[in-house]
Amino acid sequence: MLKHLIHSSLSFLLPGPFLPSPPPSSKTNSHHTNLSMAAASGRIAVVGDTHNDWELEQDSLALQFLQPDLVLFTGDFGNENVELVRSIADLKFTKAAILGNHDAWNTYQFATKTKDGVQLQLECLGNEHVAYGRLDFPRLKLSIVGGRPFTTGGDQLFRKKLLSARWKLYRALLCYGSYDLLLINENMDASAMKICGAAKGTPQGHSIIFLGHNGPKGLGSNMNDICGKDWVYEGGDHGDPDLAQAISLVKETTKRAVPLVVFGHMHKELRFGGLRKMIHTGTDDTIYLNGAVVPRVKRLVDNEGCSRAFTLVEISGGKIMKITETWVSVSMGRTAIAEEHVLYSRSSDA
C-alpha cells in the first residue's frame, strides 16, 4: 500500500503543493575535456572505500594510466579525514562522490559556531557530492543519482540530525484518491522519495547510474552476498531499504534504463574469512557493483612502490559490457597493470 501511495504521489515530489522546494538537486558537469564523445559509452573507474588509502600523486598517475571518462567514489574516505577529501576534490578527473558513515564518524549534528568535519568535507566536494542529488554528463549520456549519505546499512537512519538539517527530509503529505492520507516524516520512505526526486528530470536519452555508500536491500542474505552481514554466522540482508525502494520507483515511473548501481561499505574480505560477491546481476539487466576492495593499496614486493585498486566498468550503448577489479602498480613514476580480475563480461550476442 505504501509503495502504491508513493507511486501515485510521485508527481508532487519536487516541487509540489505539500512539499517545500529544496535547493536545486541536479547539476551538469561539462567542464572537463577527457569525456568520451560516444553516446552512453565510456569507462568508469570506481574507487571503493579508501579508509585513508589515497595519495593524490600516486592515484592520479594510476588513473592517467587507466584513462577513465568518469571516477566514482563510494565514501568512507577516513574518520572525517578532511585533508584526504580535499585531496580527492583536487583530482583532475571528472568525478562524483558520496560520503559514508566514517565521514561522519564524530559529528552527530552540525556545529553552529565553527565548521565541523562534515561541513568541511561537503565544502571540499561541492557539487561533486551527489547525495540526494544528480549530476548529468551530456557527452556520456549518463546521469549519476546519489543515495543517502552516511549510511551504515540496514533499517535505521544513521546521523538523522545531519540528514534533516542538510537535506531536509521534508514532512510530506501524500494523497491517494480523495480519502487516503499518509504522513511521512524523516524516515526511510521520506529518504526514498528524496532520491526519486533527484532522478526526476533526468535528461532525455540519459541512462541513470545510482551511487550510494551502501547497496540496496534485496540482493541476498548470505554472509558472502553483496550486502550480506558477515559479522554474524547466520548472515542477513544489510542493504538499504530506501535505496531499493527508490530504484524500483524510478524504473517504474521514468522508464529510464538503470544499467548500474555502484556502492561500497560492505568490504570484500569477510569477517570470518573468505571473500564477498562483488557483483549481482538483477533480473532486469541492472548490474549491482560493490567497489569496497579494502585495503585498496598493497606494497609491491620490491618495496619501491604500491599497487592501487580500482574497479573498471566499460559501458557501451547504455549497457554494461565488462567489469574488472584492476590493480595498478605505481613505482618510481612508472605505471602498469599488476593484477586484473574479470568480475562481469557481457556476451557479444547479449
Coordinates of C-alpha atoms in Angstrom, one line a residue, residues 6-349:
I6 CA 4.2 7.0 -3.1
H7 CA 4.0 5.9 -6.7
S8 CA 0.6 7.7 -7.1
S9 CA 2.0 10.8 -5.5
L10 CA 5.4 11.0 -7.1
S11 CA 4.4 14.0 -9.2
F12 CA 4.2 16.0 -6.0
L13 CA 7.8 15.4 -5.0
L14 CA 9.8 18.3 -6.4
P15 CA 8.3 20.9 -6.2
G16 CA 4.7 20.3 -5.1
P17 CA 1.8 21.8 -3.1
F18 CA 2.7 19.9 0.0
L19 CA 6.5 19.9 -0.2
P20 CA 8.7 23.0 0.2
S21 CA 11.0 23.4 -2.8
P22 CA 14.6 22.3 -1.9
P23 CA 17.7 23.7 -3.3
P24 CA 18.4 22.6 -6.9
S25 CA 19.5 18.9 -6.9
S26 CA 20.7 18.5 -10.4
K27 CA 24.0 19.7 -11.9
T28 CA 25.6 19.4 -15.3
N29 CA 29.3 18.5 -15.4
S30 CA 30.8 19.5 -18.7
H31 CA 34.0 21.4 -17.8
H32 CA 36.5 18.6 -18.2
T33 CA 37.8 17.6 -21.6
N34 CA 38.5 13.8 -21.1
L35 CA 34.9 12.7 -21.6
S36 CA 34.1 10.2 -24.4
M37 CA 32.1 11.6 -27.3
A38 CA 30.3 8.3 -27.8
A39 CA 26.7 8.3 -26.6
A40 CA 26.1 6.2 -23.5
S41 CA 29.6 4.8 -23.8
G42 CA 32.8 5.2 -21.8
R43 CA 34.9 3.9 -19.0
I44 CA 34.1 4.4 -15.3
A45 CA 36.7 3.9 -12.6
V46 CA 35.2 3.1 -9.1
V47 CA 37.3 3.9 -6.1
G48 CA 35.8 2.0 -3.2
D49 CA 36.1 2.8 0.5
T50 CA 39.6 4.3 0.8
H51 CA 39.9 4.3 4.6
N52 CA 42.8 6.7 4.3
D53 CA 44.5 4.7 1.5
W54 CA 44.6 7.5 -1.0
E55 CA 47.6 9.6 -2.3
L56 CA 46.8 12.2 -4.9
E57 CA 50.0 12.0 -6.9
Q58 CA 50.2 8.2 -7.0
D59 CA 46.5 7.7 -7.6
S60 CA 46.5 10.4 -10.3
L61 CA 49.3 8.5 -12.1
A62 CA 47.3 5.3 -11.9
L63 CA 44.1 7.0 -13.2
Q64 CA 46.1 8.7 -16.0
F65 CA 47.2 5.2 -17.0
L66 CA 43.6 3.8 -16.9
Q67 CA 42.1 6.8 -18.7
P68 CA 38.5 6.7 -17.3
D69 CA 35.9 9.1 -18.5
L70 CA 34.4 9.3 -15.0
V71 CA 35.6 8.4 -11.5
L72 CA 33.1 7.4 -8.8
F73 CA 33.9 7.4 -5.1
T74 CA 31.8 5.4 -2.6
G75 CA 32.8 7.2 0.5
D76 CA 34.4 6.2 3.8
F77 CA 37.4 8.3 3.0
G78 CA 38.6 8.2 6.6
N79 CA 37.2 9.1 10.0
E80 CA 36.3 12.7 8.9
N81 CA 39.6 13.0 7.1
V82 CA 39.1 16.5 5.7
E83 CA 42.6 16.7 4.2
L84 CA 42.2 13.5 2.3
V85 CA 38.8 14.6 1.0
R86 CA 40.3 17.9 -0.1
S87 CA 43.0 15.9 -2.0
I88 CA 40.2 14.0 -3.8
A89 CA 38.5 17.2 -4.6
D90 CA 41.8 18.3 -6.3
L91 CA 41.8 15.2 -8.5
K92 CA 41.8 16.4 -12.2
F93 CA 39.3 13.9 -13.4
T94 CA 35.5 14.2 -13.9
K95 CA 34.1 12.6 -10.7
A96 CA 31.2 12.2 -8.4
A97 CA 31.3 11.1 -4.7
I98 CA 29.1 10.3 -1.7
L99 CA 30.1 10.5 2.0
G100 CA 29.9 7.3 4.1
N101 CA 29.4 6.6 7.8
H102 CA 33.1 7.0 8.6
D103 CA 32.9 10.5 7.0
A104 CA 30.5 11.5 9.8
W105 CA 32.3 9.5 12.5
N106 CA 32.4 12.2 15.2
T107 CA 29.7 14.6 14.1
Y108 CA 26.2 14.0 15.3
Q109 CA 24.8 17.3 14.4
F110 CA 26.2 20.3 12.5
A111 CA 28.2 22.8 14.6
T112 CA 26.8 26.3 14.7
K113 CA 29.9 28.4 15.8
T114 CA 32.7 26.6 13.9
K115 CA 32.7 24.3 10.9
D116 CA 32.8 20.7 11.8
G117 CA 34.4 17.9 9.8
V118 CA 31.3 17.0 7.8
Q119 CA 30.7 20.6 6.8
L120 CA 34.3 20.9 5.6
Q121 CA 34.2 17.8 3.6
L122 CA 30.9 18.9 1.9
E123 CA 32.6 22.2 1.1
C124 CA 35.6 20.5 -0.4
L125 CA 33.5 18.3 -2.7
G126 CA 30.9 20.9 -3.6
N127 CA 28.6 19.9 -6.5
E128 CA 30.5 16.7 -6.9
H129 CA 28.9 15.3 -3.8
V130 CA 25.7 13.8 -5.2
A131 CA 23.8 12.7 -2.1
Y132 CA 20.1 13.1 -2.8
G133 CA 21.1 14.9 -6.0
R134 CA 22.0 14.3 -9.6
L135 CA 25.0 15.0 -11.8
D136 CA 24.3 15.0 -15.6
F137 CA 27.1 14.1 -18.1
P138 CA 25.7 15.0 -21.5
R139 CA 28.6 13.7 -23.6
L140 CA 28.4 10.3 -21.8
K141 CA 24.6 10.3 -21.9
L142 CA 24.7 9.3 -18.2
S143 CA 23.2 10.8 -15.1
I144 CA 24.6 9.9 -11.6
V145 CA 21.8 9.9 -8.9
G146 CA 23.0 9.9 -5.3
G147 CA 21.6 7.8 -2.5
R148 CA 21.5 8.6 1.2
P149 CA 24.9 9.7 2.7
F150 CA 26.4 8.4 6.0
T151 CA 24.5 5.1 5.8
T152 CA 25.6 2.2 8.0
G153 CA 23.2 -0.2 6.2
G154 CA 20.1 -1.9 7.4
D155 CA 16.7 -0.5 8.6
Q156 CA 17.9 2.5 10.7
L157 CA 18.8 6.0 9.6
F158 CA 22.3 7.0 10.7
R159 CA 23.1 10.6 11.6
K160 CA 19.4 11.6 11.3
K161 CA 20.0 15.1 12.6
L162 CA 22.6 15.7 9.8
L163 CA 20.2 14.4 7.2
S164 CA 17.4 16.5 8.4
A165 CA 19.4 19.7 8.7
R166 CA 21.3 19.5 5.4
W167 CA 18.9 17.7 3.0
K168 CA 15.5 18.4 4.6
L169 CA 13.7 15.1 4.6
Y170 CA 10.6 17.1 4.4
R171 CA 7.4 16.4 6.2
A172 CA 5.3 15.2 3.2
L173 CA 1.6 14.8 2.9
L174 CA 0.7 12.2 0.3
C175 CA -2.8 12.0 -1.2
Y176 CA -4.3 8.9 -2.8
G177 CA -7.7 9.5 -4.4
S178 CA -9.9 11.7 -2.2
Y179 CA -9.7 9.7 1.0
D180 CA -6.4 8.1 1.8
L181 CA -3.8 10.3 3.5
L182 CA -0.3 9.3 4.6
L183 CA 2.1 11.4 6.6
I184 CA 5.8 10.6 6.1
N185 CA 8.3 12.3 8.3
E186 CA 12.1 11.9 8.2
N187 CA 12.1 8.1 7.8
M188 CA 13.1 5.6 5.1
D189 CA 10.1 6.4 3.0
A190 CA 10.9 10.1 3.0
S191 CA 14.5 9.2 2.1
A192 CA 13.3 7.1 -0.8
M193 CA 11.2 10.0 -2.0
K194 CA 14.1 12.3 -1.9
I195 CA 16.2 10.0 -4.0
C196 CA 13.3 9.7 -6.5
G197 CA 13.0 13.5 -6.6
A198 CA 16.7 13.8 -7.6
A199 CA 16.1 11.4 -10.5
K200 CA 13.1 13.3 -11.7
G201 CA 14.0 15.5 -14.7
T202 CA 16.9 13.3 -15.9
P203 CA 17.7 14.5 -19.4
Q204 CA 16.1 12.6 -22.3
G205 CA 18.3 9.8 -23.6
H206 CA 20.4 9.5 -20.4
S207 CA 20.8 6.3 -18.6
I208 CA 20.8 6.5 -14.8
I209 CA 23.6 5.2 -12.6
F210 CA 22.9 5.2 -8.8
L211 CA 25.8 5.9 -6.5
G212 CA 25.4 5.1 -2.8
H213 CA 27.6 4.3 0.1
N214 CA 25.8 1.1 0.8
G215 CA 23.8 -1.0 -1.6
P216 CA 20.1 -1.6 -1.7
K217 CA 18.1 -4.2 0.2
G218 CA 17.0 -7.3 -1.6
L219 CA 20.3 -8.7 -3.0
G220 CA 20.7 -11.7 -0.8
S221 CA 21.2 -12.6 2.9
N222 CA 24.1 -15.0 2.9
M223 CA 27.3 -13.7 4.6
N224 CA 29.1 -13.6 1.3
D225 CA 26.3 -11.9 -0.7
I226 CA 27.0 -8.4 -2.0
C227 CA 25.3 -6.7 1.0
G228 CA 25.2 -9.8 3.4
K229 CA 26.0 -9.4 7.1
D230 CA 29.4 -11.1 7.7
W231 CA 29.7 -10.4 11.4
V232 CA 27.0 -12.9 12.4
Y233 CA 27.2 -16.5 11.3
E234 CA 23.5 -16.6 10.3
G235 CA 24.1 -13.7 7.9
G236 CA 21.3 -11.3 6.9
D237 CA 20.4 -8.7 4.3
H238 CA 22.1 -5.4 5.3
G239 CA 21.1 -3.4 2.3
D240 CA 19.4 0.0 2.4
P241 CA 15.6 -0.2 2.0
D242 CA 15.2 3.4 0.9
L243 CA 17.7 2.9 -2.0
A244 CA 15.9 -0.3 -3.0
Q245 CA 12.5 1.4 -3.0
A246 CA 13.9 4.4 -4.9
I247 CA 15.5 2.3 -7.6
S248 CA 12.2 0.4 -8.1
L249 CA 10.1 3.5 -8.2
V250 CA 12.4 5.3 -10.7
K251 CA 12.4 2.3 -13.0
E252 CA 8.6 2.2 -12.9
T253 CA 7.9 5.9 -13.2
T254 CA 10.6 7.1 -15.5
K255 CA 11.1 4.0 -17.7
R256 CA 14.7 5.1 -17.9
A257 CA 17.5 2.5 -18.2
V258 CA 19.3 1.8 -15.0
P259 CA 22.3 -0.2 -16.1
L260 CA 24.4 0.2 -12.9
V261 CA 24.2 0.7 -9.2
V262 CA 27.5 1.4 -7.5
F263 CA 28.3 1.4 -3.8
G264 CA 30.8 0.2 -1.2
H265 CA 30.6 -0.2 2.6
M266 CA 30.5 -4.0 2.7
H267 CA 34.1 -4.9 2.4
K268 CA 35.3 -7.6 0.1
E269 CA 37.2 -9.5 2.8
L270 CA 34.7 -11.2 5.2
R271 CA 35.0 -11.0 8.9
F272 CA 35.3 -14.8 9.4
G273 CA 37.4 -15.4 6.3
G274 CA 36.6 -15.7 2.6
L275 CA 35.5 -13.2 0.0
R276 CA 32.3 -11.4 -0.7
K277 CA 30.5 -11.5 -4.0
M278 CA 31.1 -8.0 -5.5
I279 CA 28.7 -8.3 -8.4
H280 CA 25.0 -9.0 -8.5
T281 CA 23.0 -9.2 -11.8
G282 CA 19.4 -8.2 -11.5
T283 CA 16.6 -9.9 -13.4
D284 CA 16.1 -6.7 -15.4
D285 CA 19.7 -6.4 -16.5
T286 CA 20.8 -3.9 -13.8
I287 CA 24.3 -4.7 -12.5
Y288 CA 24.9 -4.0 -8.8
L289 CA 28.6 -3.3 -8.1
N290 CA 30.3 -3.3 -4.7
G291 CA 33.6 -1.4 -5.0
A292 CA 34.8 -1.8 -1.4
V293 CA 38.1 -3.5 -2.0
V294 CA 39.7 -2.9 1.4
P295 CA 42.5 -2.3 1.8
R296 CA 42.9 -0.8 -1.7
V297 CA 46.7 -0.3 -1.5
K298 CA 49.3 -3.1 -1.4
R299 CA 53.1 -2.7 -1.1
L300 CA 55.0 -4.1 -4.0
V301 CA 57.4 -6.9 -3.4
D302 CA 60.4 -4.8 -4.2
N303 CA 59.2 -2.2 -1.7
E304 CA 59.7 0.6 -4.2
G305 CA 56.0 1.3 -4.8
C306 CA 52.5 0.2 -4.4
S307 CA 49.6 -1.3 -6.3
R308 CA 46.3 0.5 -6.1
A309 CA 42.8 -1.0 -6.6
F310 CA 40.2 0.3 -8.9
T311 CA 37.1 -1.3 -10.3
L312 CA 36.7 -0.5 -14.0
V313 CA 33.4 -0.5 -15.8
E314 CA 33.1 -0.5 -19.6
I315 CA 29.7 0.8 -20.8
S316 CA 28.6 0.9 -24.4
G317 CA 25.2 1.9 -25.8
G318 CA 23.9 2.2 -22.3
K319 CA 24.8 -1.4 -21.4
I320 CA 27.5 -2.7 -19.1
M321 CA 29.9 -4.7 -21.2
K322 CA 32.7 -5.6 -18.8
I323 CA 33.7 -5.0 -15.1
T324 CA 37.2 -5.8 -13.8
E325 CA 38.9 -5.4 -10.4
T326 CA 42.2 -3.8 -11.6
W327 CA 45.3 -3.2 -9.6
V328 CA 47.7 -0.6 -11.0
S329 CA 51.3 -0.6 -9.8
V330 CA 52.9 2.8 -9.4
S331 CA 56.7 2.6 -8.8
M332 CA 59.2 5.4 -9.4
G333 CA 56.8 7.2 -11.7
R334 CA 56.1 4.1 -13.8
T335 CA 52.6 2.5 -14.1
A336 CA 51.5 -0.9 -15.2
I337 CA 48.7 -3.4 -14.6
A338 CA 49.7 -5.5 -11.6
E339 CA 46.5 -7.7 -11.4
E340 CA 43.3 -7.8 -13.3
H341 CA 40.2 -10.0 -12.3
V342 CA 37.2 -10.1 -14.5
L343 CA 34.0 -9.7 -12.4
Y344 CA 31.5 -9.5 -15.3
S345 CA 31.5 -9.8 -19.0
R346 CA 28.5 -9.5 -21.4
S347 CA 28.5 -12.0 -24.2
S348 CA 28.7 -10.5 -27.6
D349 CA 25.2 -11.5 -28.6

